[in-house]
Every structure is written in structure tokens, then in C-alpha cells.
Backbone as numpy.savetxt, mean C-alpha at the origin, in Angstrom:
# Nx Ny Nz CAx CAy CAz Cx Cy Cz
-1.51 -19.39 7.37 -1.88 -18.04 6.92 -1.64 -17.91 5.42
-2.40 -17.05 4.79 -2.33 -16.89 3.34 -0.95 -16.43 2.91
-0.46 -17.00 1.82 0.89 -16.70 1.36 0.98 -15.39 0.60
-0.14 -14.78 0.22 -0.03 -13.55 -0.56 0.53 -12.40 0.27
0.57 -12.54 1.60 1.19 -11.51 2.43 2.71 -11.54 2.31
3.27 -12.60 1.76 4.72 -12.76 1.69 5.22 -12.35 0.30
5.09 -11.10 -0.01 5.48 -10.62 -1.32 5.22 -9.14 -1.44
5.18 -8.65 -2.67 4.93 -7.24 -2.95 3.48 -7.05 -3.34
2.78 -6.19 -2.61 1.40 -5.84 -2.92 1.36 -4.36 -3.28
1.27 -4.02 -4.55 1.21 -2.61 -4.94 -0.02 -1.91 -4.38
0.22 -0.81 -3.70 -0.87 0.09 -3.34 -1.11 0.97 -4.57
-2.03 0.56 -5.39 -2.15 1.20 -6.70 -2.81 2.58 -6.61
-2.38 3.43 -7.53 -3.03 4.72 -7.69 -4.36 4.52 -8.42
-5.26 5.47 -8.25 -6.51 5.45 -9.00 -6.36 6.39 -10.19
-6.43 5.87 -11.42 -6.23 6.73 -12.59 -7.50 7.51 -12.92
-7.31 8.77 -13.25 -8.44 9.63 -13.61 -8.28 10.15 -15.03
-9.38 10.23 -15.71 -9.42 10.89 -17.02 -9.38 12.40 -16.82
-9.22 13.13 -17.89 -9.16 14.59 -17.79 -10.46 15.19 -17.25
-11.57 14.47 -17.43 -12.86 14.97 -16.92 -13.09 14.60 -15.45
-12.09 13.94 -14.82 -12.19 13.62 -13.41 -12.77 12.26 -13.09
-13.26 11.55 -14.09 -13.81 10.23 -13.87 -12.70 9.18 -13.82
-13.00 8.06 -13.16 -12.02 6.98 -13.07 -11.81 6.37 -14.45
-10.56 6.15 -14.80 -10.20 5.54 -16.08 -10.11 4.02 -15.88
-11.22 3.34 -16.06 -11.27 1.91 -15.77 -10.47 1.09 -16.78
-10.39 1.55 -18.01 -9.62 0.81 -19.00 -8.14 0.79 -18.61
-7.61 1.95 -18.23 -6.21 1.97 -17.81 -6.03 1.24 -16.49
-6.98 1.37 -15.59 -6.89 0.68 -14.30 -6.71 -0.82 -14.50
-7.50 -1.41 -15.36 -7.39 -2.84 -15.63 -6.03 -3.19 -16.23
-5.58 -2.38 -17.17 -4.27 -2.60 -17.80 -3.16 -2.52 -16.76
-3.25 -1.52 -15.90 -2.23 -1.30 -14.88 -2.15 -2.48 -13.91
-3.31 -2.95 -13.48 -3.35 -4.09 -12.57 -2.71 -5.32 -13.21
-3.01 -5.55 -14.47 -2.41 -6.71 -15.16 -0.89 -6.57 -15.23
-0.38 -5.36 -15.46 1.06 -5.14 -15.48 1.69 -5.42 -14.13
1.03 -5.01 -13.07 1.54 -5.28 -11.72 1.60 -6.77 -11.44
0.58 -7.49 -11.87 0.55 -8.94 -11.64 1.58 -9.64 -12.53
1.71 -9.20 -13.77 2.70 -9.80 -14.68 4.12 -9.67 -14.12
4.38 -8.59 -13.39 5.72 -8.36 -12.85 6.03 -9.25 -11.66
5.01 -9.88 -11.09 5.25 -10.79 -9.98 4.65 -10.37 -8.65
3.72 -9.44 -8.66 3.05 -9.06 -7.42 2.22 -10.22 -6.89
2.08 -10.29 -5.56 1.26 -11.34 -4.98 -0.17 -10.88 -4.74
-0.42 -9.61 -4.92 -1.76 -9.08 -4.75 -1.78 -7.61 -5.10
-2.96 -7.02 -5.00 -3.16 -5.61 -5.31 -3.91 -4.96 -4.15
-3.46 -3.77 -3.75 -4.14 -3.01 -2.70 -4.73 -1.74 -3.35
-6.00 -1.81 -3.76 -6.65 -0.60 -4.29 -7.27 0.21 -3.16
-7.58 1.45 -3.44 -8.38 2.29 -2.55 -7.70 2.54 -1.21
-6.37 2.64 -1.23 -5.66 3.10 -0.06 -5.46 4.61 -0.13
-4.60 5.11 0.72 -4.32 6.56 0.70 -3.76 6.97 -0.66
-2.86 6.16 -1.20 -2.29 6.45 -2.52 -3.35 6.38 -3.61
-4.39 5.61 -3.37 -5.50 5.49 -4.32 -6.54 6.58 -4.19
-6.24 7.60 -3.38 -7.15 8.75 -3.21 -8.56 8.32 -2.82
-8.63 7.31 -1.98 -9.93 6.72 -1.67 -10.89 7.70 -1.01
-10.36 8.68 -0.27 -11.24 9.64 0.41 -12.01 10.51 -0.57
-11.56 10.57 -1.82 -12.22 11.42 -2.81 -13.24 10.64 -3.65
-13.36 9.34 -3.41 -14.26 8.51 -4.22 -15.55 8.23 -3.46
-16.65 8.19 -4.19 -17.93 7.81 -3.59 -17.98 6.29 -3.38
-18.96 5.85 -2.62 -19.12 4.41 -2.37 -19.28 3.65 -3.67
-20.09 4.17 -4.58 -20.31 3.47 -5.85 -19.08 3.50 -6.73
-18.31 4.58 -6.69 -17.04 4.60 -7.43 -16.09 3.55 -6.88
-16.07 3.39 -5.57 -15.21 2.38 -4.96 -15.65 0.98 -5.38
-16.95 0.74 -5.40 -17.44 -0.57 -5.84 -17.01 -0.85 -7.29
-17.12 0.16 -8.13 -16.74 -0.01 -9.53 -15.24 -0.28 -9.66
-14.42 0.40 -8.87 -12.98 0.15 -8.88 -12.70 -1.29 -8.48
-13.34 -1.76 -7.42 -13.11 -3.14 -6.98 -13.50 -4.14 -8.06
-14.60 -3.91 -8.73 -15.01 -4.83 -9.79 -13.98 -4.88 -10.91
-13.44 -3.73 -11.28 -12.42 -3.69 -12.32 -11.17 -4.42 -11.87
-10.74 -4.18 -10.64 -9.50 -4.79 -10.14 -9.66 -6.29 -9.99
-10.75 -6.73 -9.41 -10.98 -8.17 -9.23 -10.97 -8.88 -10.58
-11.63 -8.29 -11.57 -11.66 -8.89 -12.91 -10.27 -8.93 -13.52
-9.50 -7.86 -13.35 -8.17 -7.79 -13.95 -7.18 -8.73 -13.28
-7.28 -8.89 -11.98 -6.39 -9.83 -11.27 -6.68 -11.26 -11.70
-7.94 -11.55 -11.92 -8.38 -12.84 -12.49 -7.83 -14.04 -11.72
-7.82 -13.94 -10.41 -7.43 -15.07 -9.59 -5.93 -15.30 -9.47
-5.11 -14.43 -10.05 -3.66 -14.63 -10.01 -3.04 -14.15 -8.70
-3.80 -13.49 -7.88 -3.33 -12.98 -6.60 -4.52 -12.48 -5.82
-4.24 -11.77 -4.74 -5.29 -11.29 -3.86 -5.62 -9.83 -4.14
-6.86 -9.46 -3.95 -7.28 -8.06 -3.97 -7.58 -7.68 -2.53
-6.83 -6.70 -2.00 -6.90 -6.34 -0.59 -7.15 -4.83 -0.48
-8.39 -4.40 -0.61 -8.65 -2.95 -0.61 -8.48 -2.33 0.76
-8.17 -1.04 0.76 -8.16 -0.28 2.00 -9.58 0.02 2.45
-9.81 -0.10 3.75 -11.12 0.18 4.34 -10.98 1.43 5.19
-11.44 2.54 4.67 -11.29 3.82 5.37 -12.58 4.61 5.25
-13.03 5.17 6.36 -14.26 5.95 6.36 -14.26 6.87 7.56
-15.12 7.87 7.52 -15.30 8.74 8.67 -16.09 8.04 9.76
-17.10 7.28 9.36 -17.99 6.61 10.31 -17.74 5.11 10.31
-17.81 4.51 11.48 -17.58 3.07 11.59 -18.59 2.29 10.76
-19.84 2.71 10.76 -20.84 1.96 10.01 -20.55 1.98 8.51
-19.95 3.07 8.02 -19.60 3.14 6.60 -18.43 2.22 6.29
-17.47 2.12 7.22 -16.35 1.21 7.04 -16.83 -0.24 7.05
-17.76 -0.55 7.93 -18.33 -1.90 7.98 -19.06 -2.22 6.68
-19.84 -1.29 6.19 -20.58 -1.50 4.93 -19.62 -1.74 3.78
-18.52 -0.98 3.74 -17.54 -1.17 2.68 -16.89 -2.54 2.78
-16.52 -2.96 3.98 -15.88 -4.27 4.18 -16.78 -5.39 3.68
-18.05 -5.29 3.99 -19.00 -6.33 3.56 -19.19 -6.29 2.05
-19.22 -5.11 1.48 -19.33 -4.98 0.04 -18.09 -5.57 -0.64
-16.90 -5.30 -0.11 -15.67 -5.80 -0.71 -15.65 -7.33 -0.72
-16.12 -7.94 0.34 -16.17 -9.40 0.36 -17.17 -9.90 -0.68
-18.30 -9.25 -0.79 -19.31 -9.66 -1.76 -18.81 -9.50 -3.19
-17.91 -8.55 -3.43 -17.39 -8.31 -4.77 -16.20 -9.20 -5.12
-15.81 -10.09 -4.21 -14.79 -11.07 -4.54 -13.38 -10.74 -4.09
-13.21 -9.77 -3.18 -11.89 -9.48 -2.65 -11.42 -10.60 -1.71
-10.12 -10.74 -1.57 -9.56 -11.83 -0.77 -9.02 -11.37 0.58
-9.01 -10.10 0.85 -8.52 -9.59 2.11 -8.89 -8.12 2.25
-8.59 -7.55 3.42 -8.89 -6.15 3.69 -7.71 -5.50 4.41
-7.44 -4.26 4.08 -6.49 -3.44 4.82 -7.31 -2.45 5.65
-7.28 -2.60 6.96 -8.19 -1.87 7.84 -7.48 -0.64 8.43
-8.01 0.53 8.12 -7.46 1.79 8.60 -8.26 2.30 9.79
-7.62 3.12 10.64 -8.40 3.85 11.63 -9.29 4.86 10.92
-10.28 5.41 11.59 -11.18 6.35 10.92 -10.45 7.61 10.49
-10.84 8.14 9.34 -10.30 9.41 8.89 -10.66 10.51 9.89
-9.79 11.47 10.00 -10.00 12.72 10.74 -9.99 12.52 12.26
-10.80 11.59 12.77 -10.95 11.45 14.21 -9.92 10.49 14.77
-8.93 11.02 15.46 -7.93 10.19 16.14 -8.10 10.37 17.64
-8.15 9.25 18.36 -8.52 9.34 19.77 -7.78 8.27 20.56
-8.39 7.73 21.59 -7.72 6.79 22.48 -7.92 5.34 22.02
-7.25 4.44 22.71 -7.25 3.03 22.35 -8.66 2.43 22.41
-9.46 2.81 23.39 -10.81 2.23 23.52 -11.62 2.47 22.25
-11.60 3.67 21.75 -12.40 3.98 20.56 -11.77 3.42 19.29
-10.43 3.48 19.20 -9.79 2.92 18.01 -9.98 1.41 17.94
-9.89 0.76 19.08 -10.12 -0.68 19.13 -11.55 -1.02 18.70
-12.51 -0.24 19.17 -13.90 -0.49 18.81 -14.11 -0.34 17.31
-13.47 0.66 16.71 -13.65 0.89 15.28 -13.07 -0.25 14.46
-11.80 -0.55 14.65 -11.18 -1.58 13.81 -11.76 -2.95 14.12
-12.15 -3.18 15.36 -12.78 -4.47 15.71 -14.10 -4.65 14.98
-14.87 -3.59 14.87 -16.15 -3.68 14.17 -15.94 -4.04 12.71
-14.91 -3.47 12.08 -14.63 -3.76 10.67 -14.15 -5.21 10.52
-13.21 -5.61 11.34 -12.66 -6.97 11.23 -13.74 -8.02 11.49
-14.60 -7.74 12.45 -15.66 -8.71 12.79 -16.77 -8.75 11.76
-16.84 -7.76 10.87 -17.93 -7.68 9.89 -17.72 -8.61 8.71
-16.57 -9.27 8.63 -16.24 -10.08 7.47 -15.44 -11.29 7.90
-15.44 -12.31 7.06 -14.58 -13.48 7.31 -13.26 -13.38 6.56
-13.05 -12.29 5.82 -11.82 -12.13 5.06 -10.63 -11.93 6.00
-9.45 -12.40 5.62 -8.25 -12.08 6.39 -7.99 -10.58 6.33
-7.61 -10.00 7.46 -7.46 -8.56 7.55 -6.03 -8.17 7.93
-5.63 -7.03 7.41 -4.33 -6.43 7.72 -4.59 -5.08 8.38
-4.12 -4.90 9.59 -4.24 -3.62 10.28 -3.22 -2.65 9.69
-3.65 -1.42 9.43 -2.76 -0.41 8.87 -2.37 0.55 9.99
-1.11 0.48 10.40 -0.62 1.37 11.45 0.24 2.47 10.82
-0.28 3.69 10.83 0.43 4.82 10.24 0.23 6.04 11.14
0.97 6.08 12.25 0.77 7.20 13.19 1.14 8.55 12.60
2.05 8.57 11.62 2.46 9.84 11.02 1.29 10.47 10.28
0.56 9.67 9.52 -0.55 10.20 8.71 -1.85 10.32 9.49
-2.13 9.32 10.35 -3.46 9.26 10.96 -3.49 9.62 12.44
-2.30 9.92 13.02 -2.20 10.36 14.41 -2.75 9.33 15.39
-2.79 8.09 14.95 -3.22 6.99 15.79 -2.15 5.91 15.73
-1.62 5.53 16.88 -0.50 4.60 16.90 -0.91 3.32 17.62
-0.94 2.22 16.86 -1.25 0.92 17.45 0.06 0.30 17.93
0.18 0.10 19.23 1.39 -0.51 19.78 1.37 -2.01 19.54
2.51 -2.64 19.73 2.61 -4.09 19.56 1.66 -4.82 20.51
1.55 -4.34 21.73 0.65 -5.00 22.69 -0.81 -4.80 22.31
-1.14 -3.66 21.74 -2.51 -3.46 21.27 -2.82 -4.35 20.07
-1.82 -4.53 19.19 -2.00 -5.48 18.09 -2.23 -6.89 18.63
-1.51 -7.24 19.66 -1.68 -8.57 20.29 -3.09 -8.73 20.83
-3.59 -7.69 21.45 -4.96 -7.73 21.98 -5.97 -7.94 20.86
-5.79 -7.23 19.75 -6.68 -7.39 18.61 -6.57 -8.79 18.01
-5.35 -9.30 17.89 -5.14 -10.62 17.30 -5.75 -11.71 18.16
-5.73 -11.53 19.46 -6.35 -12.52 20.36 -7.87 -12.49 20.25
-8.42 -11.36 19.88 -9.87 -11.22 19.75 -10.37 -11.66 18.38
-9.53 -11.49 17.34 -9.97 -11.73 15.97 -9.02 -12.70 15.27
-9.50 -13.89 15.00 -8.66 -14.88 14.32 -8.33 -14.45 12.90
-9.18 -13.64 12.29 -8.94 -13.23 10.90 -8.09 -11.97 10.78
-7.55 -11.47 11.89 -6.50 -10.45 11.80 -5.18 -11.19 11.63
-4.61 -11.12 10.44 -3.46 -11.97 10.14 -2.21 -11.19 9.76
-2.32 -9.85 9.63 -1.17 -9.08 9.15 -1.26 -7.65 9.66
-0.12 -6.97 9.60 -0.07 -5.55 9.90 0.78 -4.86 8.85
0.30 -3.75 8.35 1.11 -2.87 7.50 1.71 -1.83 8.43
2.99 -1.94 8.69 3.66 -1.09 9.66 4.31 0.10 8.95
3.73 1.29 9.19 4.17 2.50 8.50 4.59 3.59 9.48
5.06 3.18 10.64 5.53 4.16 11.62 6.86 4.77 11.21
7.56 4.14 10.24 8.89 4.53 9.79 9.95 4.27 10.86
9.61 3.45 11.84 10.54 3.06 12.90 10.79 1.57 12.77
11.95 1.20 12.28 12.24 -0.21 12.03 12.21 -1.02 13.31
12.38 -0.37 14.46 12.35 -1.09 15.73 10.97 -1.68 16.02
9.95 -1.13 15.38 8.60 -1.65 15.60 8.47 -3.10 15.15
9.22 -3.46 14.12 9.11 -4.83 13.61 9.56 -5.82 14.67
10.68 -5.53 15.32 11.15 -6.39 16.40 10.16 -6.41 17.55
9.55 -5.27 17.85 8.58 -5.21 18.95 7.36 -6.07 18.65
6.88 -6.02 17.41 5.71 -6.84 17.03 6.06 -8.32 17.10
7.23 -8.68 16.61 7.64 -10.08 16.64 7.82 -10.56 18.08
8.34 -9.70 18.93 8.52 -10.06 20.33 7.18 -10.30 21.02
6.19 -9.46 20.70 4.88 -9.55 21.36 4.02 -10.67 20.79
4.14 -10.93 19.48 3.21 -11.85 18.81 3.88 -13.04 18.16
5.19 -13.13 18.19 5.86 -14.23 17.52 5.57 -14.22 16.03
5.09 -15.35 15.51 4.76 -15.47 14.09 3.26 -15.29 13.83
2.54 -14.77 14.82 1.08 -14.67 14.70 0.64 -13.76 13.55
1.38 -12.68 13.32 1.02 -11.74 12.26 2.11 -11.66 11.21
1.72 -11.61 9.95 2.65 -11.20 8.91 2.91 -9.70 9.10
4.14 -9.29 8.90 4.50 -7.88 9.02 4.91 -7.38 7.65
4.20 -6.37 7.16 4.49 -5.80 5.85 5.00 -4.38 6.02
6.06 -4.05 5.33 6.60 -2.69 5.35 5.65 -1.78 4.57
5.32 -0.63 5.15 4.37 0.27 4.50 4.96 1.58 4.04
6.28 1.77 4.22 6.94 2.98 3.71 8.08 2.52 2.81
8.11 3.07 1.61 9.01 2.55 0.58 10.49 2.64 0.95
10.89 3.72 1.62 12.32 3.91 1.85 12.84 3.19 3.09
12.06 2.22 3.57 12.50 1.39 4.70 12.44 -0.09 4.35
12.28 -0.40 3.07 11.99 -1.78 2.71 13.16 -2.72 3.00
14.37 -2.35 2.67 15.49 -3.26 2.90 15.74 -3.45 4.39
15.71 -2.34 5.14 15.89 -2.45 6.59 14.75 -3.25 7.23
13.53 -3.06 6.72 12.39 -3.78 7.26 12.49 -5.27 7.04
12.91 -5.67 5.86 13.08 -7.10 5.59 14.20 -7.68 6.45
15.28 -6.94 6.60 16.38 -7.41 7.45 15.91 -7.61 8.89
14.93 -6.81 9.32 14.41 -6.93 10.69 13.36 -8.02 10.83
12.89 -8.59 9.69 11.94 -9.70 9.77 10.61 -9.50 9.09
10.42 -8.41 8.36 9.17 -8.22 7.62 9.05 -9.26 6.51
7.82 -9.63 6.20 7.58 -10.67 5.19 7.00 -10.14 3.90
6.60 -8.87 3.88 5.96 -8.34 2.68 6.11 -6.84 2.59
5.63 -6.29 1.49 5.79 -4.86 1.21 4.53 -4.36 0.52
3.85 -3.42 1.15 2.78 -2.66 0.49 3.46 -1.45 -0.12
3.68 -1.48 -1.43 4.62 -0.59 -2.09 3.91 0.51 -2.89
4.62 1.65 -3.05 4.08 2.77 -3.80 4.75 3.00 -5.13
6.09 3.12 -5.15 6.79 3.39 -6.41 6.73 2.21 -7.36
6.26 1.07 -6.88 6.04 -0.08 -7.75 5.08 0.29 -8.89
4.24 1.29 -8.69 3.32 1.72 -9.74 4.06 2.16 -10.99
5.27 2.67 -10.82 6.07 3.13 -11.96 7.22 2.19 -12.29
7.70 1.47 -11.28 8.85 0.57 -11.47 8.55 -0.80 -10.87
7.66 -1.56 -11.49 7.28 -2.85 -10.91 8.41 -3.86 -10.88
9.16 -3.99 -11.95 10.21 -5.01 -12.01 11.35 -4.68 -11.04
11.71 -3.40 -10.95 12.76 -2.99 -10.03 12.32 -3.19 -8.58
11.06 -2.87 -8.28 10.56 -3.02 -6.92 10.55 -4.48 -6.49
10.04 -5.33 -7.34 9.93 -6.74 -6.98 11.31 -7.40 -6.92
12.23 -6.98 -7.80 13.59 -7.49 -7.72 14.24 -7.06 -6.41
14.05 -5.81 -6.01 14.62 -5.32 -4.76 14.11 -6.13 -3.59
12.82 -6.39 -3.57 12.23 -7.17 -2.49 12.81 -8.59 -2.46
12.88 -9.22 -3.60 13.37 -10.60 -3.64 14.84 -10.69 -3.26
15.65 -9.74 -3.70 17.06 -9.74 -3.35 17.24 -9.58 -1.84
16.48 -8.67 -1.25 16.59 -8.46 0.19 16.11 -9.68 0.96
15.01 -10.27 0.52 14.50 -11.48 1.20 15.50 -12.63 1.11
16.27 -12.68 0.03 17.26 -13.73 -0.15 18.60 -13.37 0.50
18.67 -12.21 1.15 19.89 -11.74 1.82 21.06 -11.62 0.84
20.72 -11.25 -0.38 21.77 -11.03 -1.39 22.17 -9.55 -1.32
22.81 -9.19 -0.23 23.04 -7.80 0.10 23.94 -7.10 -0.91
24.94 -7.78 -1.42 25.86 -7.15 -2.36 25.14 -6.70 -3.62
24.10 -7.44 -4.03 23.31 -7.06 -5.20 22.17 -6.11 -4.83
21.72 -6.20 -3.58 20.64 -5.33 -3.12 21.10 -3.88 -3.03
22.30 -3.66 -2.51 22.77 -2.32 -2.18 22.77 -1.35 -3.36
23.36 -1.70 -4.51 23.36 -0.71 -5.61 21.96 -0.43 -6.15
21.09 -1.42 -6.18 19.72 -1.19 -6.65 18.98 -0.29 -5.67
19.15 -0.53 -4.38 18.50 0.28 -3.35 19.04 1.71 -3.38
20.34 1.85 -3.52 20.97 3.17 -3.56 20.40 3.98 -4.74
20.25 3.33 -5.89 19.68 4.02 -7.05 18.23 4.41 -6.80
17.48 3.51 -6.15 16.04 3.66 -6.02 15.64 4.66 -4.93
16.49 4.85 -3.92 16.09 5.61 -2.74 15.56 7.02 -3.02
16.16 7.81 -3.91 15.59 9.14 -4.15 14.14 9.09 -4.62
13.80 8.06 -5.38 12.42 7.87 -5.82 11.55 7.33 -4.68
12.08 6.36 -3.95 11.31 5.76 -2.86 10.94 6.79 -1.80
11.80 7.78 -1.62 11.51 8.82 -0.62 10.32 9.68 -1.01
9.92 9.64 -2.27 8.71 10.36 -2.69 7.45 9.78 -2.06
7.55 8.56 -1.54 6.41 7.89 -0.94 6.12 8.37 0.49
7.01 9.14 1.07 6.89 9.45 2.50 6.80 10.95 2.77
6.26 11.68 1.83 6.05 13.12 2.00 4.57 13.44 1.74
4.07 14.59 2.18 2.63 14.87 2.06 2.07 14.75 0.64
2.84 15.15 -0.37 2.34 15.11 -1.74 2.77 13.83 -2.47
2.80 12.74 -1.71 3.25 11.47 -2.31 2.36 11.02 -3.45
1.09 11.32 -3.41 0.19 10.91 -4.50 0.58 11.63 -5.80
0.72 12.95 -5.72 1.10 13.72 -6.90 2.47 13.27 -7.43
3.40 13.01 -6.52 4.75 12.63 -6.92 4.79 11.27 -7.60
4.12 10.31 -7.02 4.14 8.97 -7.60 3.42 8.96 -8.94
2.32 9.70 -9.04 1.63 9.78 -10.33 2.49 10.51 -11.36
3.27 11.48 -10.93 4.19 12.16 -11.85 5.23 11.18 -12.37
5.78 10.37 -11.48 6.76 9.36 -11.92 6.11 8.40 -12.91
4.89 7.98 -12.62 4.18 7.10 -13.56 4.06 7.75 -14.94
3.72 9.02 -14.95 3.55 9.69 -16.24 4.86 9.79 -16.99
5.97 9.96 -16.26 7.27 10.10 -16.90 7.75 8.79 -17.52
7.31 7.65 -16.97 7.76 6.36 -17.50 6.70 5.70 -18.37
5.62 6.43 -18.67 4.58 5.89 -19.55 3.68 4.87 -18.91
3.49 4.98 -17.58 2.64 4.03 -16.87 1.52 4.73 -16.13
0.98 5.78 -16.74 -0.15 6.46 -16.12 -0.12 7.95 -16.35
-1.15 8.62 -15.83 -1.27 10.07 -15.92 -0.90 10.71 -14.58
-0.55 11.97 -14.63 -0.27 12.72 -13.41 -1.55 13.29 -12.79
-2.68 13.06 -13.42 -3.95 13.66 -12.99 -4.37 13.18 -11.61
-4.72 14.13 -10.74 -5.22 13.82 -9.40 -6.60 14.45 -9.25
-7.28 14.07 -8.18 -8.62 14.61 -7.93 -8.54 15.62 -6.79
-9.19 16.76 -6.96 -9.20 17.81 -5.93 -9.77 17.24 -4.62
-9.22 17.66 -3.48 -8.46 18.89 -3.28 -6.98 18.82 -3.70
-6.47 17.67 -4.06 -5.10 17.63 -4.56 -5.03 18.35 -5.91
-3.93 19.01 -6.13 -3.65 19.66 -7.41 -2.32 19.15 -7.93
-2.16 19.12 -9.23 -0.91 18.65 -9.82 0.22 19.61 -9.45
1.42 19.07 -9.40 2.59 19.86 -9.03 2.87 20.95 -10.06
3.37 22.07 -9.57 3.74 23.18 -10.46 5.01 23.83 -9.91
5.59 24.70 -10.71 6.68 25.54 -10.26 7.89 24.77 -9.76
8.47 25.26 -8.68 9.72 24.70 -8.15 9.54 23.25 -7.70
8.38 22.95 -7.11 8.12 21.56 -6.70 8.21 20.62 -7.89
7.58 21.01 -8.99 7.59 20.18 -10.19 9.00 20.07 -10.75
9.72 21.16 -10.78 11.08 21.15 -11.30 11.98 20.23 -10.49
11.88 20.32 -9.18 12.71 19.48 -8.32 12.37 18.00 -8.49
11.08 17.70 -8.55 10.67 16.31 -8.72 11.15 15.77 -10.07
10.98 16.55 -11.11 11.42 16.11 -12.43 12.93 15.91 -12.50
13.67 16.72 -11.76 15.13 16.55 -11.75 15.51 15.22 -11.12
14.83 14.85 -10.04 15.10 13.56 -9.40 14.76 12.41 -10.34
13.62 12.53 -11.01 13.19 11.47 -11.92 14.14 11.36 -13.10
14.53 12.49 -13.66 15.45 12.50 -14.80 16.77 11.83 -14.43
17.30 12.18 -13.26 18.55 11.57 -12.82 18.40 10.07 -12.65
17.27 9.63 -12.09 17.04 8.20 -11.89 16.94 7.47 -13.21
16.24 8.05 -14.16 16.08 7.39 -15.45 17.41 7.31 -16.20
18.28 8.30 -15.99 19.57 8.33 -16.69 20.58 7.37 -16.08
20.34 6.94 -14.85 21.32 6.12 -14.14 20.78 4.77 -13.72
19.66 4.35 -14.31 19.01 3.10 -13.89 19.94 1.92 -14.11
20.18 1.12 -13.07 21.09 -0.01 -13.20 20.41 -1.21 -13.84
21.22 -2.17 -14.24 20.68 -3.45 -14.70 20.12 -4.18 -13.50
18.92 -4.68 -13.62 18.27 -5.37 -12.51 18.78 -6.81 -12.47
19.33 -7.24 -11.33 19.82 -8.62 -11.24 18.70 -9.64 -11.41
19.03 -10.79 -11.91 18.05 -11.88 -12.03 17.71 -12.37 -10.63
16.44 -12.66 -10.43 15.98 -13.12 -9.10 15.29 -14.48 -9.22
């Protein structure tokens, strides 16, 4: 199986100019910074990338910018999300044609239903391409929960299903997946504030959010945990947790982009229906960020 699943894959934000258009110049710069820090790949057009607000052609343009910026140094693994199965299939085929190396397959937006229909949707996407695919399980956000046995059923049907992004926020799921599938799937943690526990339970990778603002700290945290250097992991994790928890609340896009703007790694601009934070929400978020910046520890060598 491809080794890029065994590392940190930033779920990158989509940068917007003040006029609402995608800022491709910054996008390319940002991707290069993520790769320079030691990422094994890039996940554009996920939930954090506000993919639901982008047109098909905007998504194609984003992929072209990201693929060019990665320049073969890692994998480009875009999120595949759509209301209609045929649209998800079309996107998957387009992503392969544009030079992506993998796909993150989501259940359909809005419509959450039973296993028969969810299986048909994700199976159609996985079967539409020869790229290695990662199933995205996020029952909190999408109200669709893929069990370990259902993942096993999909893996038996599709040889190119090679990974799962597990975002249930239940660390016990990792053991359940390993029990059902052994080493058949790479397991990647999909919620930032569970990364150390997830690695301890056997996860091999991290689809990360706060890495957009703190790439070196994120990758160091991952490497320390993977090396079981717990004494060095704990203080870095303790410092990082208030920020990492911004990844698991409804306004995670606005929050992560705010952190990026505070550290000089992007704008806080989002695309409607999202609106930038104001009032007490903004004050509270800025207080957390200010405290984190004032107390940032020295990152251990990895």
C-alpha cells in the first residue's frame, strides 16, 4: 500500500480574495509550505476546504494549482463530495485526469440514509477510478456511520479502497477496524484533538486541520507520538490542545482560518453562507490564540 498514508496530510483551507475568488497564488505558496514542513500529501477540497461552495470548474482549477505546487513531492488526495452520485463520479474521474494520486470519498451531502444506499454511493465513486481511495467516516457531521464490518465489506469489493479517515471521535473505532480488517486498511485520524490517542491505538496517519497554521508543530507532534516518545509528546500536545479543539466545532473553518491569519499564514476570509467571526465568538477565539502564541514551547527535534 502507498506510504503517503503513513504521515500527516493537511486538509488545506481554500484561500479567498476579498472579492470572493480563489487566491491561487497564495494556495500554491501554502501547499509548498505544507510540503516543506514534511507533509506526505495534501487533501484539498474537503469540508475544511469549503468544497460545497465551489463550482466544478473552481474545483478543477484548485486541483491544477495544488498538483503543480506539490510537484511530485507527495500525494494530492482531494475530497470527493457531491449531492448526486453521478457528480461525485464525474469529480473522481476528473481528479484522476488532473494528476491526483488518491481520493478521499465522502458520503453524499445532505442525504443520509441506510447502508444499502450509502454503499451504492461510495462504491460507485471508488469503482469509477483506479486511484487508491480513503473512505471518510464522519457520523457527527454527515449523520452516516460506516461500521468496521461495513468497511470490511467495501474493502472486499474494492481493492483500491486502502484507507479510512476515522472521524467518529471514538478512539475505540480504531481497535474495531483493526480487529475486523487487520492491516488491510490504513487508519488515519480525522479529528485533531484525538491524534495522540489515535496513534497510540494504532492509527498510521493524520488528516490534519490546525496544520494549516502550525505545520512544524503538527508534524513534530505526529512523529513524536508515532515514535512513542511520550515524555516529549505530552507538553507539546498539552500546549496544542486548545487550538486543536477548534477543529471539532461547527465553525471550525472560520476558526482555523482565523488562526492562519493570526500567524501570517492566510486570510480569515470565508465564502458565504459562512461569515467571519464577530463579537464574543471572535474575542474568545482570539484569547485562545493569543495564549497559545505566548506560551508556544520549543519543538523537539524529530
